[in-house]
Amino acid sequence: MHINTKCIQSGYTPANGEPRVVPIVQSTTYKYESSDAMGDLFDLKAEGFFYTRLANPTVDAVEKKIADLEGGVIAVMTSSGQAASTFSILNICKAGDHVICSSAIYGGTFNLFNKTLRDLGIDFTFVSPYISEEDLNKEFKENTRCVFGETISNPSLDVLDIEMFARCAHAHGVPLIVDNTFATPVNCRPIEFGADIVMHSTTKYMDGHACALGGVVVDSGNFNWNNGKYPMLAEPDESYHGVIYTEHFGKAAYGVKMRTHLMRDIGAMQSPQNAFLLNLGLETLFLRMERHCANAQAVAEFMESQIAAGKVSWVNYPGLQSNKNYELAKKYMPNGSCGVVSFGIAGGRAGAVRFMEGLKLAAIVTHVADARTCVLHPASATHRQMTDAELEACGVTPDLVRFSVGIEYIGDILDDIKRALENV
Ligand SMILES: *Cc1c(COP(=O)(O)O)cnc(C)c1O
């Protein structure tokens, strides 16, 4: 099936007389006829639902849809994107291990890795997404256990050379994990370019309506964990009667272990209600992404035209031919990248503030990537505590405006921008 059909049809096939729409199974528990029947589930000898912290029929249907969309063998949904990032690393790393990570990542992921996971004893090396293959190869150590990056980064909109990062990771016997939140599987399927694990904040385009937090981790099933580096997958797990995940679950080893181990112990499960809402979003994902990208392209081109008029200093959008990521974006996302555009308003911080005040349709929110056009001036919001010099150092200039283009009628979005630019 084509990806557009999968958005609607995958994951759930009702039997005779069953509900056509994935039902919300609002139950924490599941009944069995005997203790032995339930015991087999706990021993991982039989498949079935026994407690919603581990698996739930609504969540299960949506997990199967997302696994199919990304071309993976198993998906595990989490309560948020942050939980998905945490699980993707903790599933294969422990104190004393090392991770190589692109520096162009979401700020929340950076804090999670650089503070919380570092405090737990996992070491991180951050590298430029534009690092050469030769230099990237030099960053691997004996204890490196994975490489992490974002297809298209939030908010800097850098594009990851997935094939190159995967090639280096594989040459050193470790997997590449890709956060595919901004591109979505409609615009890019990292597994087709060599990524081994794909994760998402489903809170963004996948839900697309800004109503349900969620995350997901998808296992491609392609990585060979039997190379001596991953005893947690390839040696007996004493907390599960000595099961060896790679022997018992084959290609789904990483995904099953995430569920039976991390979800059991940490419990960051997505709720059935949120999974139901997410599924409604997924059904129109391919329609919405097309419009997000077309609208964002029009906004980016209009803003670029305002540079000559002295209203705008610069525009960053991978769909612009002038953009440093244009060629990479064309290779990995030929049908469009995402709906987020960033630009600098003339007059620096003060100009950006005046521009923001002039907007009516575009709402000032911290969220990105949903149906409604929204806008953020990081220097006066998320990065407020930083000085101008500190802002420059982390690539968020005082004049930077992050504009998340929605799916409204483009004429109305452009009229809103034109009116706001009159203030500048
Ligand atoms: C928002 C975001 C996250 C975190 O997701 P939450 O659902 O907010 O926890 C992770 N990665 C990227 C790229 C994001 O944009």
Coordinates of C-alpha atoms and ligand atoms in Angstrom, one line a residue:
M1 CA 0.0 0.0 0.0
H2 CA 1.1 3.6 -0.6
I3 CA 2.0 5.6 2.6
N4 CA -1.1 7.7 2.2
T5 CA -3.4 4.6 2.3
K6 CA -1.4 3.3 5.3
C7 CA -2.1 6.5 7.2
I8 CA -5.8 5.5 7.1
Q9 CA -5.8 1.7 6.9
S10 CA -2.8 0.3 8.8
G11 CA -2.8 -1.2 12.3
Y12 CA -6.4 -2.2 12.7
T13 CA -8.6 -4.6 10.7
P14 CA -11.9 -5.3 12.4
A15 CA -13.4 -8.8 12.3
N16 CA -17.0 -9.5 11.4
G17 CA -19.3 -7.2 13.4
E18 CA -16.5 -5.4 15.3
P19 CA -16.3 -1.5 15.5
R20 CA -15.0 0.1 12.3
V21 CA -13.0 2.7 14.2
V22 CA -10.3 1.6 16.7
P23 CA -12.2 1.6 20.0
I24 CA -10.9 3.3 23.1
V25 CA -10.2 0.3 25.5
Q26 CA -10.4 2.2 28.8
S27 CA -9.4 -0.7 31.0
T28 CA -6.2 -1.2 33.0
T29 CA -6.7 -5.0 33.3
Y30 CA -7.7 -8.0 31.3
K31 CA -9.4 -11.2 32.5
Y32 CA -8.1 -14.8 32.2
E33 CA -9.7 -18.2 32.9
S34 CA -6.7 -19.6 34.8
S35 CA -3.6 -18.6 36.7
D36 CA -1.6 -20.7 34.3
A37 CA -2.9 -18.8 31.3
M38 CA -1.8 -15.6 32.9
G39 CA 1.5 -17.1 34.0
D40 CA 2.4 -17.8 30.4
L41 CA 1.9 -14.2 29.6
F42 CA 4.3 -13.2 32.4
D43 CA 6.9 -15.7 31.2
L44 CA 6.6 -14.2 27.7
K45 CA 5.5 -17.6 26.4
A46 CA 2.1 -16.4 25.2
E47 CA 1.1 -13.0 23.7
G48 CA -1.8 -11.1 25.1
F49 CA -2.8 -8.1 27.2
F50 CA -2.5 -8.2 30.9
Y51 CA -1.9 -4.7 32.2
T52 CA -2.2 -1.4 30.4
R53 CA 1.2 -0.2 31.6
L54 CA 2.7 -2.7 29.2
A55 CA 0.2 -3.0 26.4
N56 CA -3.4 -1.9 25.6
P57 CA -5.5 -2.8 22.5
T58 CA -6.0 0.9 21.4
V59 CA -2.3 1.7 21.9
D60 CA -1.4 -1.5 20.2
A61 CA -3.4 -0.7 17.0
V62 CA -1.7 2.7 16.7
E63 CA 1.7 1.3 17.4
K64 CA 1.2 -1.2 14.5
K65 CA 0.2 1.7 12.2
I66 CA 3.3 3.8 13.0
A67 CA 5.6 0.7 12.6
D68 CA 4.1 0.2 9.2
L69 CA 4.4 3.9 8.2
E70 CA 8.1 3.9 9.2
G71 CA 8.8 0.5 7.7
G72 CA 9.8 -1.0 11.0
V73 CA 8.9 -4.3 12.7
I74 CA 7.7 -3.1 16.1
A75 CA 6.8 0.3 17.7
V76 CA 6.5 1.2 21.3
M77 CA 4.4 4.3 22.2
T78 CA 5.3 6.5 25.2
S79 CA 3.6 9.3 27.2
S80 CA 5.7 12.0 25.5
G81 CA 8.5 12.6 23.0
Q82 CA 10.9 13.1 25.9
A83 CA 10.0 9.6 27.2
A84 CA 10.7 8.2 23.7
S85 CA 14.1 9.8 23.6
T86 CA 14.9 8.6 27.0
F87 CA 13.8 5.0 26.2
S88 CA 15.6 4.9 22.9
I89 CA 18.9 5.5 24.7
L90 CA 18.4 3.7 28.0
N91 CA 17.3 0.5 26.1
I92 CA 20.9 -0.1 25.0
C93 CA 23.1 2.2 27.2
K94 CA 24.0 2.1 30.8
A95 CA 26.5 3.9 33.1
G96 CA 29.9 3.9 31.5
D97 CA 28.6 3.9 27.9
H98 CA 29.0 6.6 25.3
V99 CA 26.7 8.2 22.7
I100 CA 27.6 10.4 19.7
C101 CA 24.9 13.0 19.1
S102 CA 24.3 15.7 16.5
S103 CA 24.4 19.1 18.2
A104 CA 21.4 20.2 16.0
I105 CA 18.7 18.7 18.2
Y106 CA 15.6 19.9 20.2
G107 CA 16.6 21.8 23.3
G108 CA 14.6 19.4 25.6
T109 CA 16.6 16.5 24.1
F110 CA 19.9 18.3 24.7
N111 CA 19.0 18.9 28.4
L112 CA 17.9 15.3 28.8
F113 CA 21.2 14.0 27.3
N114 CA 23.6 16.6 28.6
K115 CA 22.2 16.8 32.2
T116 CA 19.9 13.9 33.3
L117 CA 21.5 11.0 31.3
R118 CA 25.0 12.4 31.9
D119 CA 24.2 12.4 35.7
L120 CA 23.3 8.7 35.3
G121 CA 26.8 8.0 34.0
I122 CA 26.2 8.0 30.2
D123 CA 28.8 10.1 28.3
F124 CA 27.8 12.2 25.3
T125 CA 29.9 13.8 22.5
F126 CA 28.0 16.4 20.5
V127 CA 29.1 16.9 16.9
S128 CA 28.1 19.3 14.1
P129 CA 25.5 17.8 11.7
Y130 CA 27.9 19.0 9.0
I131 CA 30.9 17.1 10.3
S132 CA 33.0 15.3 7.7
E133 CA 32.8 11.5 7.5
E134 CA 36.5 11.3 8.4
D135 CA 36.1 13.5 11.5
L136 CA 32.9 11.6 12.6
N137 CA 34.8 8.3 12.4
K138 CA 37.4 9.7 14.9
E139 CA 34.7 10.4 17.5
F140 CA 33.9 6.7 18.2
K141 CA 35.3 5.1 21.3
E142 CA 35.5 1.5 22.7
N143 CA 32.3 2.2 24.8
T144 CA 30.2 4.0 22.1
R145 CA 26.8 2.3 21.9
C146 CA 24.8 4.5 19.5
V147 CA 24.6 7.6 17.3
F148 CA 21.7 10.1 17.6
G149 CA 20.4 12.9 15.3
E150 CA 17.3 14.6 14.0
T151 CA 16.1 14.3 10.3
I152 CA 15.4 18.0 10.3
S153 CA 16.2 19.7 13.6
N154 CA 13.9 21.8 15.8
P155 CA 14.4 24.8 15.7
S156 CA 17.5 25.2 13.6
L157 CA 16.2 23.3 10.6
D158 CA 19.4 21.5 9.8
V159 CA 19.1 18.4 7.7
L160 CA 21.0 15.2 8.8
D161 CA 23.0 13.3 6.2
I162 CA 21.3 10.1 7.3
E163 CA 23.2 7.8 5.0
M164 CA 26.6 9.2 6.1
F165 CA 25.8 9.0 9.8
A166 CA 24.4 5.4 9.4
R167 CA 27.5 4.3 7.4
C168 CA 29.8 5.6 10.2
A169 CA 27.7 4.1 13.0
H170 CA 27.6 0.7 11.2
A171 CA 31.4 0.7 10.6
H172 CA 31.8 0.8 14.4
G173 CA 29.1 -1.8 15.1
V174 CA 26.5 0.6 16.6
P175 CA 23.0 1.7 15.5
L176 CA 21.8 5.1 14.3
I177 CA 18.8 6.5 16.1
V178 CA 16.9 9.2 14.3
D179 CA 14.3 11.6 15.7
N180 CA 11.9 12.0 12.7
T181 CA 9.4 14.4 14.4
F182 CA 9.6 17.3 12.0
A183 CA 9.7 15.3 8.7
T184 CA 7.2 12.6 9.7
P185 CA 7.2 9.3 7.8
V186 CA 5.1 11.0 5.0
N187 CA 8.1 13.1 4.0
C188 CA 11.0 10.9 5.1
R189 CA 11.5 7.3 6.2
P190 CA 15.0 7.2 7.8
I191 CA 15.0 3.4 7.8
E192 CA 15.2 3.4 4.0
F193 CA 18.4 5.4 4.3
G194 CA 20.0 3.1 6.9
A195 CA 18.7 4.3 10.3
D196 CA 18.1 1.5 12.7
I197 CA 15.8 3.1 15.2
V198 CA 13.4 5.9 14.5
M199 CA 11.6 8.0 17.3
H200 CA 9.1 10.8 17.3
S201 CA 7.4 13.3 19.5
T202 CA 3.9 12.4 18.2
T203 CA 2.7 15.6 20.0
K204 CA 3.7 17.5 16.8
Y205 CA 2.6 16.8 13.2
M206 CA 1.5 13.2 13.9
D207 CA -1.3 14.3 16.3
G208 CA -1.3 17.6 14.4
H209 CA -4.1 19.3 16.4
A210 CA -2.1 20.2 19.6
C211 CA -4.3 18.1 21.8
A212 CA -2.4 15.0 22.9
L213 CA 1.2 14.5 24.2
G214 CA 2.9 11.4 23.0
G215 CA 6.0 9.7 21.7
V216 CA 7.0 6.5 19.8
V217 CA 10.1 4.4 19.2
V218 CA 10.2 2.3 16.1
D219 CA 12.7 -0.6 15.6
S220 CA 13.7 -1.4 12.0
G221 CA 14.6 -4.9 12.9
N222 CA 17.8 -4.5 10.8
F223 CA 20.5 -4.1 13.4
N224 CA 22.6 -7.1 14.5
W225 CA 22.8 -6.9 18.3
N226 CA 25.0 -10.1 18.5
N227 CA 28.3 -8.3 18.3
G228 CA 29.3 -8.4 21.9
K229 CA 28.3 -4.8 22.7
Y230 CA 24.7 -5.4 23.8
P231 CA 24.6 -8.0 26.6
M232 CA 21.2 -6.6 27.6
L233 CA 19.8 -7.9 24.3
A234 CA 22.0 -10.9 23.5
E235 CA 22.5 -12.4 27.0
P236 CA 20.0 -13.9 29.4
D237 CA 17.7 -11.3 31.2
E238 CA 17.5 -12.6 34.8
S239 CA 14.5 -10.4 35.5
Y240 CA 12.6 -12.4 32.8
H241 CA 13.5 -16.0 33.7
G242 CA 16.7 -15.8 31.6
V243 CA 15.1 -14.9 28.3
I244 CA 17.5 -13.9 25.5
Y245 CA 15.8 -11.2 23.5
T246 CA 17.7 -11.7 20.3
E247 CA 17.1 -15.5 20.3
H248 CA 13.5 -15.3 21.5
F249 CA 12.2 -12.3 19.5
G250 CA 14.6 -12.1 16.6
K251 CA 14.2 -8.9 14.6
A252 CA 11.9 -7.4 17.3
A253 CA 14.4 -7.8 20.1
Y254 CA 15.1 -4.1 20.8
G255 CA 11.3 -3.2 20.7
V256 CA 10.2 -6.2 22.9
K257 CA 12.9 -5.5 25.4
M258 CA 11.9 -1.8 25.6
R259 CA 8.3 -2.9 26.4
T260 CA 9.1 -5.8 28.8
H261 CA 11.9 -4.0 30.6
L262 CA 11.7 -0.2 30.4
M263 CA 7.9 0.1 30.2
R264 CA 7.6 -2.4 33.0
D265 CA 10.0 -0.6 35.2
I266 CA 9.5 3.1 34.3
G267 CA 5.9 3.0 33.1
A268 CA 5.8 6.0 30.7
M269 CA 3.0 4.5 28.7
Q270 CA 0.7 6.5 26.3
S271 CA -2.9 6.5 27.5
P272 CA -5.6 4.8 25.4
Q273 CA -7.4 8.2 25.1
N274 CA -4.3 9.9 23.7
A275 CA -3.6 7.0 21.3
F276 CA -7.2 7.3 20.0
L277 CA -6.7 11.1 19.3
L278 CA -3.3 10.4 17.8
N279 CA -4.8 7.9 15.4
L280 CA -7.3 10.5 14.2
G281 CA -4.4 12.8 13.5
L282 CA -2.5 10.1 11.6
E283 CA -5.5 9.5 9.3
T284 CA -5.0 12.9 7.7
L285 CA -1.2 13.2 8.2
F286 CA -0.4 13.0 4.5
L287 CA -3.0 15.6 3.6
R288 CA -1.9 18.0 6.3
M289 CA 1.9 17.6 5.5
E290 CA 1.3 18.5 1.9
R291 CA -0.5 21.8 2.9
H292 CA 2.0 22.6 5.7
C293 CA 4.9 22.3 3.2
A294 CA 3.2 24.3 0.4
N295 CA 2.2 27.1 2.9
A296 CA 5.7 27.2 4.5
Q297 CA 7.3 27.4 1.0
A298 CA 5.1 30.4 0.2
V299 CA 5.9 32.1 3.5
A300 CA 9.6 31.5 3.1
E301 CA 9.6 32.9 -0.4
F302 CA 7.6 35.9 0.6
M303 CA 9.9 36.6 3.6
E304 CA 13.0 36.2 1.3
S305 CA 11.5 38.9 -1.0
Q306 CA 11.3 41.3 2.0
I307 CA 15.1 41.2 2.5
A308 CA 15.5 43.7 -0.4
A309 CA 12.7 45.8 1.1
G310 CA 14.8 46.1 4.4
K311 CA 12.1 44.4 6.6
V312 CA 13.8 41.0 6.9
S313 CA 17.5 40.2 7.6
W314 CA 17.6 36.5 6.7
V315 CA 15.3 33.4 6.1
N316 CA 16.0 29.8 7.0
Y317 CA 13.9 27.1 5.2
P318 CA 15.3 24.0 3.5
G319 CA 12.9 24.5 0.6
L320 CA 14.6 27.7 -0.5
Q321 CA 17.2 27.3 -3.3
S322 CA 19.4 29.7 -1.4
N323 CA 19.4 27.5 1.7
K324 CA 22.5 25.6 2.8
N325 CA 20.4 22.5 3.3
Y326 CA 18.6 22.7 -0.1
E327 CA 20.4 19.7 -1.7
L328 CA 20.3 17.5 1.4
A329 CA 16.5 18.2 1.8
K330 CA 15.9 17.4 -1.8
K331 CA 17.6 14.0 -1.4
Y332 CA 16.0 13.0 1.9
M333 CA 12.6 14.9 1.6
P334 CA 11.8 15.3 -2.1
N335 CA 8.2 16.0 -1.4
G336 CA 8.8 18.7 1.2
S337 CA 10.5 19.1 4.6
C338 CA 8.2 20.6 7.2
G339 CA 6.0 23.6 8.0
V340 CA 8.5 25.5 10.2
V341 CA 10.3 28.5 8.9
S342 CA 12.6 30.8 10.8
F343 CA 13.7 34.3 9.9
G344 CA 15.3 37.4 11.4
I345 CA 13.4 40.6 11.5
A346 CA 15.1 43.9 10.7
G347 CA 15.9 45.9 13.9
G348 CA 17.0 42.9 16.0
R349 CA 15.2 42.1 19.2
A350 CA 13.0 45.2 19.2
G351 CA 12.0 44.6 15.5
A352 CA 11.1 41.0 16.3
V353 CA 8.9 42.1 19.2
R354 CA 7.1 44.7 17.1
F355 CA 6.5 42.1 14.4
M356 CA 5.1 39.7 16.9
E357 CA 2.7 42.3 18.3
G358 CA 1.3 43.0 14.8
L359 CA 0.2 39.4 14.2
K360 CA -3.4 38.5 14.7
L361 CA -4.0 35.1 13.0
A362 CA -0.6 33.6 14.1
A363 CA -0.9 32.9 17.8
I364 CA 2.1 33.3 20.2
V365 CA 2.6 29.8 21.8
T366 CA 5.5 27.6 22.7
H367 CA 4.1 24.8 20.6
V368 CA 5.1 24.0 17.0
A369 CA 3.8 21.8 14.2
D370 CA 0.1 21.8 14.4
A371 CA -2.8 22.8 12.1
R372 CA -2.9 26.4 13.5
T373 CA -0.3 28.9 12.5
C374 CA 1.8 29.8 15.5
V375 CA 4.9 31.8 16.3
L376 CA 7.6 32.1 18.9
H377 CA 10.3 34.7 19.6
P378 CA 12.7 32.5 21.6
A379 CA 14.7 35.5 22.9
S380 CA 11.7 36.8 24.8
A381 CA 10.2 33.4 25.7
T382 CA 12.0 30.0 25.9
H383 CA 15.5 31.6 25.9
R384 CA 14.5 34.7 27.9
Q385 CA 17.2 34.3 30.6
M386 CA 20.1 34.5 28.1
T387 CA 22.1 37.5 27.2
D388 CA 22.4 38.5 23.5
A389 CA 25.9 37.1 23.5
E390 CA 24.7 33.7 24.9
L391 CA 21.9 33.6 22.4
E392 CA 24.4 34.1 19.5
A393 CA 26.5 31.3 20.9
C394 CA 23.7 28.7 20.7
G395 CA 22.5 29.8 17.3
V396 CA 19.4 31.6 18.5
T397 CA 19.9 35.2 17.5
P398 CA 17.9 38.0 19.2
D399 CA 16.1 38.7 16.0
L400 CA 15.1 35.1 15.3
V401 CA 11.4 34.4 14.9
R402 CA 10.2 30.7 14.6
F403 CA 7.1 30.6 12.5
S404 CA 5.2 27.3 12.4
V405 CA 3.0 27.6 9.3
G406 CA -0.4 26.0 9.7
I407 CA -2.9 24.7 7.1
E408 CA -5.1 27.7 6.9
Y409 CA -5.7 29.5 3.6
I410 CA -2.3 30.9 2.5
G411 CA -3.7 34.3 1.5
D412 CA -4.8 34.9 5.1
I413 CA -1.5 33.8 6.5
L414 CA 0.4 36.1 4.2
D415 CA -2.0 39.0 4.9
D416 CA -1.3 38.6 8.6
I417 CA 2.5 38.7 8.0
K418 CA 2.2 41.7 5.7
R419 CA 0.2 43.7 8.3
A420 CA 2.7 42.8 11.0
L421 CA 5.7 43.8 8.8
E422 CA 4.2 47.3 8.6
N423 CA 5.1 47.7 12.3
V424 CA 8.8 47.0 11.6
Ligands
LIG1 C1 8.9 18.4 20.9 C2 10.0 17.6 20.5 C3 10.4 16.5 21.4 C4 9.9 16.3 22.8 O1 8.6 15.9 22.6 P1 7.4 16.1 23.8 O2 6.3 15.3 23.2 O3 7.2 17.5 23.9 O4 7.9 15.5 25.0 C5 11.5 15.7 20.9 N1 12.0 15.9 19.7 C6 11.6 16.9 18.9 C7 12.3 17.1 17.6 C8 10.6 17.8 19.3 O5 10.2 18.7 18.4

